[in-house]
Coordinates of C-alpha atoms in Angstrom, one line a residue:
M1 CA 126.3 90.4 97.9
I2 CA 126.5 87.1 99.9
H3 CA 126.0 87.8 103.6
K4 CA 126.6 85.2 106.3
L5 CA 124.0 84.6 109.0
Y6 CA 125.3 83.8 112.4
T7 CA 122.7 81.7 114.0
D8 CA 121.8 78.3 115.3
I9 CA 118.3 78.5 113.7
Q10 CA 117.7 75.5 111.5
P11 CA 116.3 76.0 108.0
P12 CA 112.9 74.6 106.9
E13 CA 112.5 71.3 105.2
Q14 CA 110.8 72.8 102.2
F15 CA 111.2 76.1 100.3
T16 CA 108.7 78.9 100.9
F17 CA 105.5 79.0 98.9
P18 CA 105.9 82.7 97.9
F19 CA 102.3 83.5 97.4
C20 CA 101.1 82.7 100.9
Y21 CA 103.6 82.3 103.7
E22 CA 104.7 83.1 107.2
P23 CA 108.3 84.3 107.2
H24 CA 110.8 81.8 108.5
P25 CA 112.9 83.0 111.5
L26 CA 116.0 82.9 109.3
C27 CA 114.4 85.4 107.0
L28 CA 113.3 87.6 109.9
Q29 CA 116.9 87.7 111.2
A30 CA 118.2 88.6 107.7
K31 CA 115.5 91.2 107.4
E32 CA 116.8 93.0 110.5
E33 CA 120.3 93.2 108.9
V34 CA 118.8 94.5 105.6
V35 CA 116.9 97.2 107.4
K36 CA 120.1 98.3 109.3
Y37 CA 121.9 98.4 106.0
I38 CA 119.2 100.6 104.3
E39 CA 119.1 103.0 107.2
S40 CA 122.9 103.3 107.4
H41 CA 123.2 104.5 103.8
P42 CA 121.6 107.9 103.3
E43 CA 121.1 107.8 99.5
I44 CA 119.5 104.4 99.6
H45 CA 117.5 105.3 102.8
Q46 CA 116.1 108.5 101.3
D47 CA 114.7 106.7 98.2
A48 CA 113.5 103.7 100.2
Q49 CA 111.5 105.9 102.5
T50 CA 109.3 106.8 99.6
G51 CA 108.2 103.2 99.4
K52 CA 110.1 100.1 98.1
M53 CA 109.7 96.3 98.1
F54 CA 112.8 94.4 99.4
G55 CA 113.4 90.7 99.3
I56 CA 115.5 88.2 101.1
L57 CA 116.6 84.7 100.1
V58 CA 118.3 82.5 102.6
V59 CA 120.7 80.1 100.9
A60 CA 123.3 77.3 101.6
P61 CA 126.4 77.0 99.4
E62 CA 126.1 73.8 97.4
M63 CA 129.3 72.3 98.8
S64 CA 127.9 72.5 102.4
V65 CA 124.3 71.6 101.9
N66 CA 124.6 69.1 104.7
N67 CA 126.1 71.7 107.1
K68 CA 122.9 73.0 108.7
N69 CA 124.8 75.6 110.7
E70 CA 126.2 77.5 107.6
H71 CA 123.7 79.8 106.1
Y72 CA 123.9 82.9 104.0
Y73 CA 121.4 85.4 102.6
L74 CA 121.0 87.5 99.5
A75 CA 119.0 90.8 99.4
A76 CA 117.3 92.5 96.5
Y77 CA 114.9 95.4 95.7
S78 CA 112.2 95.6 93.1
G79 CA 112.9 97.8 90.0
L80 CA 115.4 100.6 90.6
L81 CA 116.6 102.0 93.9
A82 CA 117.6 105.7 93.9
G83 CA 117.7 105.4 90.1
R84 CA 120.1 102.5 90.1
N85 CA 120.0 98.7 89.7
D86 CA 123.6 98.1 90.5
W87 CA 124.0 98.7 94.3
N88 CA 126.8 96.3 95.3
W89 CA 125.3 95.0 98.5
F90 CA 122.2 93.7 96.7
V91 CA 122.0 91.1 93.9
P92 CA 122.1 92.5 90.4
P93 CA 119.2 92.5 88.0
V94 CA 118.5 89.4 85.9
F95 CA 119.3 91.6 82.9
D96 CA 120.8 95.1 83.1
A97 CA 118.8 97.3 80.7
Q98 CA 120.3 100.5 82.2
Q99 CA 123.7 100.3 80.5
K100 CA 124.2 103.8 79.1
D101 CA 125.4 102.8 75.7
G102 CA 123.6 99.5 75.6
Y103 CA 121.1 98.3 73.0
F104 CA 118.1 99.1 75.2
K105 CA 119.1 102.6 76.2
T106 CA 120.1 103.5 72.6
H107 CA 116.8 102.4 71.2
E108 CA 114.9 103.9 74.1
Q109 CA 116.5 107.2 73.2
E110 CA 115.1 106.8 69.6
I111 CA 111.7 106.5 71.1
S112 CA 112.3 109.5 73.4
L113 CA 113.3 111.5 70.3
I114 CA 110.0 110.6 68.7
N115 CA 108.2 111.8 71.8
E116 CA 110.0 115.1 71.6
Q117 CA 109.0 115.4 67.9
I118 CA 105.4 114.8 68.8
K119 CA 105.6 117.4 71.6
G120 CA 107.3 119.8 69.3
I121 CA 104.5 119.6 66.7
E122 CA 101.8 119.8 69.4
K123 CA 103.4 122.9 70.9
S124 CA 104.2 124.7 67.7
A125 CA 102.5 128.0 66.8
N126 CA 101.4 126.7 63.4
Y127 CA 99.8 123.6 64.8
L128 CA 98.0 125.5 67.6
S129 CA 96.7 128.2 65.3
S130 CA 95.5 125.7 62.7
K131 CA 93.8 123.6 65.4
K132 CA 92.1 126.7 66.8
D133 CA 91.0 128.0 63.4
Y134 CA 89.6 124.6 62.3
Q135 CA 87.8 123.9 65.6
Q136 CA 86.4 127.4 65.8
S137 CA 85.1 127.2 62.2
E138 CA 83.7 123.7 62.8
R139 CA 81.8 125.0 65.9
Q140 CA 80.4 127.9 63.8
M141 CA 79.3 125.5 61.1
R142 CA 77.6 123.2 63.6
Q143 CA 75.9 126.2 65.2
L144 CA 74.5 127.4 61.8
V145 CA 73.3 123.9 60.9
D146 CA 71.7 123.4 64.3
D147 CA 70.0 126.8 64.1
Y148 CA 68.6 125.9 60.7
K149 CA 67.5 122.4 61.9
R150 CA 65.6 124.2 64.7
K151 CA 64.0 126.4 62.1
M152 CA 63.0 123.3 60.1
A153 CA 61.5 121.7 63.2
A154 CA 59.4 124.8 64.0
A155 CA 58.2 124.9 60.3
K156 CA 57.2 121.2 60.5
M157 CA 55.3 121.8 63.7
N158 CA 53.3 124.6 61.9
R159 CA 52.6 122.4 58.9
D160 CA 51.4 119.6 61.2
E161 CA 49.1 122.0 63.0
L162 CA 47.7 123.2 59.7
R163 CA 47.0 119.7 58.6
L164 CA 45.4 118.8 61.9
Y165 CA 43.2 121.8 62.5
R166 CA 42.5 123.5 59.1
N167 CA 41.9 120.7 56.6
P168 CA 44.0 122.5 53.9
S169 CA 43.0 122.4 50.2
P170 CA 45.0 120.4 47.7
E171 CA 46.8 123.6 46.6
E172 CA 47.8 124.3 50.3
Q173 CA 48.9 120.7 50.7
A174 CA 51.2 121.0 47.7
A175 CA 52.6 124.3 49.1
L176 CA 53.3 122.6 52.4
I177 CA 55.1 119.7 50.7
R178 CA 57.2 122.2 48.6
E179 CA 58.1 124.1 51.7
S180 CA 59.3 120.8 53.3
Q181 CA 61.3 119.8 50.2
F182 CA 62.8 123.3 49.9
M183 CA 64.0 123.4 53.5
K184 CA 65.6 119.9 53.2
A185 CA 67.4 121.0 50.1
E186 CA 68.4 124.2 51.7
L187 CA 69.9 122.2 54.7
R188 CA 72.0 120.2 52.2
R189 CA 73.2 123.4 50.5
L190 CA 74.0 124.9 53.8
K191 CA 76.1 121.9 54.9
K192 CA 78.0 121.8 51.6
S193 CA 78.7 125.5 51.6
Q194 CA 80.0 125.4 55.2
E195 CA 82.1 122.3 54.4
D196 CA 83.6 124.2 51.5
L197 CA 84.4 127.1 53.7
I198 CA 86.3 125.1 56.3
K199 CA 87.9 122.6 53.9
D200 CA 91.2 124.4 53.6
K201 CA 91.4 124.8 57.4
R202 CA 90.6 121.1 58.0
E203 CA 93.2 120.0 55.5
R204 CA 95.8 122.3 57.1
Y205 CA 95.0 120.9 60.5
E206 CA 94.9 117.3 59.3
Q207 CA 98.4 117.7 57.8
F208 CA 99.7 118.2 61.3
T209 CA 97.5 115.4 62.8
A210 CA 98.7 113.0 60.1
Q211 CA 102.3 113.8 61.0
I212 CA 101.5 113.2 64.7
E213 CA 99.7 109.9 64.0
A214 CA 102.5 108.6 61.8
L215 CA 105.0 109.4 64.6
K216 CA 102.8 107.7 67.2
A217 CA 102.5 104.6 64.9
K218 CA 106.3 104.5 64.5
R219 CA 106.7 105.0 68.3
K220 CA 104.4 102.0 69.0
E221 CA 106.2 99.8 66.5
L222 CA 109.6 100.6 67.9
S223 CA 108.3 100.3 71.5
D224 CA 106.8 96.8 70.8
Q225 CA 110.0 95.7 69.1
L226 CA 112.2 97.0 71.9
Q227 CA 109.9 95.4 74.6
Q228 CA 110.0 92.0 72.7
W229 CA 113.8 92.3 72.5
L230 CA 114.0 93.1 76.2
F231 CA 111.8 90.2 77.3
A232 CA 114.0 87.8 75.2
Q233 CA 117.1 89.0 77.2
Y234 CA 115.8 87.7 80.5
H235 CA 117.2 84.1 80.5
L236 CA 115.8 82.7 83.7
L237 CA 117.0 79.5 85.4
N238 CA 115.3 77.0 87.6
A239 CA 116.6 74.4 90.1
K240 CA 116.8 71.8 87.4
G241 CA 119.3 73.9 85.4
E242 CA 116.7 74.6 82.7
K243 CA 116.6 78.0 81.1
K244 CA 113.8 80.0 79.5
D245 CA 113.3 83.6 78.5
L246 CA 110.3 85.7 79.7
I247 CA 108.4 85.3 76.4
E248 CA 108.7 81.5 76.6
I249 CA 107.6 81.4 80.2
F250 CA 104.5 83.6 79.8
D251 CA 103.6 82.0 76.5
A252 CA 103.6 78.5 78.1
Y253 CA 101.8 79.7 81.3
K254 CA 99.3 82.2 80.0
G255 CA 99.6 82.2 76.2
E256 CA 100.3 86.0 76.2
L257 CA 103.2 88.5 76.4
P258 CA 104.7 89.4 79.8
P259 CA 103.6 92.6 81.4
G260 CA 106.0 95.5 81.7
G261 CA 108.5 95.2 84.5
A262 CA 108.3 91.4 84.6
G263 CA 111.5 89.9 85.8
D264 CA 112.5 92.9 87.8
C265 CA 110.8 92.0 91.1
C266 CA 112.8 90.8 94.1
A267 CA 112.1 87.1 93.9
P268 CA 113.3 86.4 90.3
K269 CA 116.5 88.4 91.0
L270 CA 117.2 86.4 94.1
L271 CA 116.6 83.0 92.7
Q272 CA 118.5 83.8 89.5
Y273 CA 121.6 84.9 91.5
A274 CA 121.4 81.8 93.7
Y275 CA 121.2 79.4 90.7
Q276 CA 124.0 81.2 88.8
H277 CA 126.3 80.8 91.8
H278 CA 125.3 77.2 92.6
M279 CA 123.6 78.0 95.9
K280 CA 120.6 76.1 97.4
P281 CA 117.6 78.3 98.1
L282 CA 116.2 77.6 101.6
C283 CA 113.5 80.2 102.3
M284 CA 112.5 83.6 101.1
M285 CA 110.4 86.6 102.0
E286 CA 109.6 90.1 100.7
F287 CA 108.8 93.1 102.8
W288 CA 107.8 96.7 102.2
Y289 CA 109.9 99.6 103.4
G290 CA 108.7 103.2 103.7
Q291 CA 105.5 105.0 102.8
S292 CA 102.5 103.3 101.4
P293 CA 101.5 104.2 97.8
K294 CA 98.4 106.3 97.7
A295 CA 96.4 103.8 95.7
E296 CA 97.6 100.5 97.4
V297 CA 97.9 99.3 101.0
R298 CA 101.5 98.7 102.0
H299 CA 102.6 98.9 105.6
H300 CA 106.2 99.7 106.7
L301 CA 108.2 96.5 107.4
H302 CA 105.3 94.2 106.8
H303 CA 105.9 91.1 104.7
Y304 CA 103.9 90.5 101.5
P305 CA 103.4 87.7 99.0
S306 CA 104.9 87.8 95.6
C307 CA 102.7 89.5 93.0
R308 CA 100.8 87.2 90.8
S309 CA 100.5 88.9 87.4
K310 CA 104.3 89.2 87.0
C311 CA 105.8 86.7 89.3
L312 CA 103.4 83.7 89.3
P313 CA 104.4 82.5 85.9
I314 CA 108.1 83.3 86.5
L315 CA 108.3 81.7 89.9
S316 CA 106.3 78.7 88.8
F317 CA 109.1 78.0 86.4
M318 CA 112.0 79.1 88.5
M319 CA 111.0 76.9 91.5
Q320 CA 110.8 73.7 89.4
G321 CA 113.3 71.3 91.0
L322 CA 112.8 72.7 94.5
Q323 CA 110.8 71.0 97.2
V324 CA 108.2 73.8 97.8
E325 CA 105.8 74.0 100.7
P326 CA 102.2 73.3 99.7
N327 CA 99.9 76.2 99.2
P328 CA 98.5 76.7 102.7
M329 CA 95.3 78.0 101.1
E330 CA 94.7 74.6 99.5
H331 CA 95.8 72.4 102.4
R332 CA 93.9 73.6 105.4
E333 CA 91.0 72.1 107.3
T334 CA 87.9 74.1 107.9
D335 CA 84.9 73.7 110.2
E336 CA 81.7 72.2 108.9
I337 CA 79.1 74.4 107.2
K338 CA 76.0 75.0 109.4
I339 CA 72.6 75.3 107.9
I340 CA 70.9 78.2 109.7
Y341 CA 67.6 78.2 107.8
E342 CA 66.0 76.3 104.9
D343 CA 62.7 76.3 103.1
E344 CA 61.5 75.3 99.7
S345 CA 62.9 78.5 98.2
L346 CA 66.3 79.2 99.8
L347 CA 68.9 78.4 102.4
V348 CA 70.9 80.5 104.8
V349 CA 74.3 78.9 105.8
D350 CA 77.2 79.8 108.1
K351 CA 80.4 79.5 106.1
P352 CA 83.6 78.7 108.0
A353 CA 86.8 80.7 107.4
G354 CA 89.1 79.1 104.8
M355 CA 86.3 77.7 102.6
L356 CA 85.6 79.0 99.1
S357 CA 82.2 80.3 98.2
V358 CA 82.3 78.7 94.8
P359 CA 84.8 76.3 93.2
G360 CA 87.9 78.1 92.0
K361 CA 91.5 77.8 91.0
I362 CA 92.5 76.9 94.5
Q363 CA 91.7 73.3 95.3
G364 CA 89.4 72.8 98.3
P365 CA 85.7 72.5 99.4
S366 CA 83.2 75.2 98.6
V367 CA 79.8 76.3 99.9
E368 CA 78.3 75.6 96.5
T369 CA 79.6 72.0 96.3
F370 CA 78.7 71.3 99.9
V371 CA 75.1 72.5 99.4
R372 CA 74.7 70.6 96.1
H373 CA 75.8 67.4 97.9
Y374 CA 73.5 68.3 100.9
L375 CA 70.5 68.6 98.5
H376 CA 71.5 65.3 96.8
D377 CA 71.6 67.0 93.3
E378 CA 67.8 67.3 93.5
V379 CA 68.2 71.1 93.3
N380 CA 71.0 73.1 91.7
P381 CA 71.7 75.8 94.4
L382 CA 72.5 79.3 93.1
I383 CA 74.9 81.5 95.1
V384 CA 73.3 84.9 95.6
H385 CA 76.4 86.6 97.0
R386 CA 79.9 85.6 97.9
L387 CA 82.3 85.9 100.9
D388 CA 86.0 85.9 100.5
M389 CA 87.6 82.5 101.2
E390 CA 89.0 83.8 104.5
T391 CA 85.8 85.4 105.7
S392 CA 83.3 83.5 107.8
G393 CA 79.6 84.0 108.3
L394 CA 76.2 84.1 106.7
M395 CA 75.5 83.4 103.0
V396 CA 72.2 83.0 101.2
L397 CA 71.6 80.5 98.4
A398 CA 68.6 80.2 96.2
K399 CA 66.9 76.9 95.2
T400 CA 65.3 78.3 92.0
K401 CA 66.3 80.8 89.3
W402 CA 63.4 83.1 90.1
I403 CA 64.3 83.3 93.8
H404 CA 67.9 83.9 92.8
Q405 CA 67.0 86.8 90.5
E406 CA 64.7 88.4 93.1
L407 CA 67.4 88.3 95.8
Q408 CA 70.0 89.6 93.4
R409 CA 67.6 92.5 92.6
Q410 CA 67.4 93.3 96.3
F411 CA 71.2 93.4 96.4
E412 CA 71.4 95.7 93.4
Q413 CA 68.8 98.0 94.9
H414 CA 70.6 98.0 98.3
L415 CA 67.6 96.5 100.0
I416 CA 69.6 93.7 101.7
K417 CA 71.4 94.9 104.8
K418 CA 74.5 93.2 106.1
V419 CA 76.6 93.7 109.2
Y420 CA 80.1 92.3 109.7
I421 CA 82.1 92.0 112.9
A422 CA 85.9 92.4 112.6
I423 CA 88.9 92.8 114.9
L424 CA 91.3 95.4 113.8
D425 CA 95.1 95.1 114.4
G426 CA 95.4 98.4 116.3
K427 CA 93.5 101.6 117.0
P428 CA 91.6 102.9 114.0
A429 CA 91.1 106.5 112.9
A430 CA 88.0 108.1 114.4
K431 CA 85.8 107.8 111.3
R432 CA 82.2 106.7 111.1
R433 CA 81.9 106.5 107.3
I434 CA 84.5 105.5 104.7
S435 CA 84.0 106.3 101.0
L436 CA 87.0 105.2 98.9
P437 CA 86.5 104.1 95.2
I438 CA 88.0 100.7 94.5
R439 CA 89.1 98.8 91.4
P440 CA 91.2 95.6 90.8
N441 CA 95.0 96.0 90.8
I442 CA 95.5 94.4 87.4
E443 CA 99.2 94.0 88.1
D444 CA 98.7 92.2 91.4
R445 CA 95.5 90.3 91.5
P446 CA 93.5 89.5 93.7
R447 CA 94.5 92.7 95.4
Q448 CA 92.3 95.7 95.0
M449 CA 93.4 99.4 95.0
V450 CA 91.9 102.9 95.6
D451 CA 91.5 104.8 92.3
Y452 CA 89.6 108.1 92.3
E453 CA 89.5 108.2 88.5
Y454 CA 88.5 104.6 87.5
G455 CA 87.5 103.0 90.8
K456 CA 83.8 102.2 91.6
E457 CA 82.1 103.9 94.5
A458 CA 82.5 101.9 97.8
V459 CA 80.9 103.1 101.1
T460 CA 81.2 101.5 104.5
D461 CA 79.7 102.7 107.9
I462 CA 81.8 102.0 111.0
E463 CA 80.8 101.4 114.6
I464 CA 83.5 100.9 117.3
L465 CA 82.4 98.2 119.7
E466 CA 85.4 97.7 122.0
E467 CA 89.1 98.5 122.3
K468 CA 91.2 96.1 124.3
D469 CA 94.9 95.1 124.4
G470 CA 95.8 97.1 121.3
K471 CA 93.0 95.5 119.2
T472 CA 89.7 97.0 118.2
R473 CA 86.4 95.2 117.7
V474 CA 84.2 96.9 115.1
A475 CA 80.9 96.5 113.3
L476 CA 81.1 97.2 109.6
Y477 CA 78.0 98.2 107.6
P478 CA 78.7 98.0 103.9
Q479 CA 76.5 100.2 101.8
T480 CA 78.0 98.8 98.6
G481 CA 79.4 95.4 97.7
R482 CA 82.9 95.8 96.1
T483 CA 85.5 93.1 96.2
H484 CA 87.7 93.4 99.3
Q485 CA 85.8 96.6 100.2
L486 CA 85.8 96.1 104.0
R487 CA 89.5 95.0 104.0
I488 CA 90.6 98.0 101.9
H489 CA 88.5 100.5 103.9
C490 CA 90.0 99.2 107.2
A491 CA 93.6 99.0 106.0
H492 CA 94.0 102.0 103.7
E493 CA 95.6 105.2 105.2
E494 CA 92.6 107.2 103.9
G495 CA 90.2 104.8 105.6
L496 CA 90.7 103.5 109.1
G497 CA 94.4 103.0 108.6
C498 CA 94.2 99.8 110.6
P499 CA 94.0 96.4 108.8
I500 CA 91.8 93.6 109.9
M501 CA 93.7 91.0 111.9
G502 CA 95.0 88.1 109.8
D503 CA 94.6 90.0 106.5
T504 CA 97.5 88.6 104.5
L505 CA 96.9 90.9 101.6
Y506 CA 96.6 94.2 103.3
G507 CA 97.9 93.6 106.9
K508 CA 99.7 90.9 108.9
T509 CA 99.2 87.1 109.0
A510 CA 97.4 85.4 111.9
D511 CA 95.6 82.1 112.5
R512 CA 92.7 83.4 110.4
L513 CA 91.1 86.6 109.0
Y514 CA 89.1 88.2 111.8
L515 CA 86.2 89.1 109.6
H516 CA 82.7 87.6 110.0
A517 CA 79.4 88.2 108.2
W518 CA 77.4 88.5 111.4
K519 CA 73.9 89.7 110.4
I520 CA 71.8 89.8 107.2
T521 CA 68.3 91.1 106.6
F522 CA 66.3 90.6 103.4
T523 CA 62.7 90.2 102.2
H524 CA 61.7 86.6 101.3
P525 CA 60.8 86.8 97.6
K526 CA 57.8 84.4 97.9
T527 CA 56.2 85.4 101.3
Q528 CA 57.4 89.0 101.3
E529 CA 58.3 88.5 104.9
S530 CA 61.3 90.5 106.3
M531 CA 63.8 88.0 107.5
T532 CA 66.9 88.6 109.7
F533 CA 69.5 86.1 110.6
V534 CA 72.4 86.4 113.0
S535 CA 75.5 84.2 113.5
D536 CA 77.9 85.1 116.2
P537 CA 81.6 84.9 115.3
T538 CA 83.8 82.3 117.0
F539 CA 86.5 84.9 117.8

């Protein structure tokens, strides 16, 4: 499991910041060897081709920390590989829940048996016939009641017309009232008689549903207990020699239980093995092998940051005691904001790449704080729309709440037109319109994913401007405004299949994200004048 690296390449001074990094040459050399190993073992290769995340950790044995020419690497995969978590060439899991006769598998089998019981009831002839009888009788009852309600509505209309046009006598008025009262009473009698008719069928059906619900409640209870037990078995180490289980880590970091699969990603496995065997972590990377998932954007052999929902709390604990590189997203210089236009109502600014639109979790300047300082706190600027931190270009800010509401209304009604310029890393598919529904990837924020069931409609029109030296310059016309819409539509295989240069989430790293908000057109809320602004990209 410990593989020697034969190289004169020197290690970095600080350990990799795993959520935003450029792979170190030592990791890239180790990656070549991992890929060769995968492709030389048919069973592993066959499963890896369907899509799998692999990880590499370059280490130095503790006794030779000062020997800069002696380096080794460890390799790992996320979850299971070809149904196993015990391939000898890779590090083992933090905790092996796959032992055939172990506690987890034994109790998992109990839950599986409950699943089989539920399926057995739901497929049984008695259950199916009782369900059919009850639902059919209920439909018939509703039909009779609805028919009578329509009859009542027609009778009421007739009574209302008589009162309106005929000026009925007191005797006729009393008859109309009696008719109304009779029909209301008749409706109650109809409902009760129908309820009595289907009572036995409902009770018979509910006996089965009660059994199913009881089994589901028991299944949930056992599942929760087993999940809690499993999380408590992951005793994770850090560089200080401290130990915490997953429940303690997530409770301290988020105040909640860990998500399913926490602790089984590459990075925790690698660091755990290194600490257990007294090795010094030097640098780390994770890369994708094989096909991209349908919903997500993963490119073969591209490197990716560690996931945040599962790994951020875990790695924040496990890296304690290491000298870790600073987050490059928090420690980068950006160009100055340019004021493109200003009047008493609004501002149009040119945001540089690498600057936040509004203050966030990442430390650094933002458009909002810059404009507030620019206005000397005399006006509280309101952001009308946002750009991703790595995207440059035009943004509009309102100086009053009314202007803000009016501009947002224009956005909601798709009256504001925006055009972006991007450089794609390759030659895109020949498409002029992309329509892929998008939603957040709740297991790996801030990444988004394509989801035809739960995603929100996202539409982008495409114009190819230039192809040169393996890169493509495009104009992007978003018809909707979903988070990461342009980045997903460019990178996803059902979109252009060609990520934007410098897209660290969906493509490859570069000196910046080559995406720029070039043009915006809107109606000034006060003057009703159509206004268009253009800011040429620096790339």
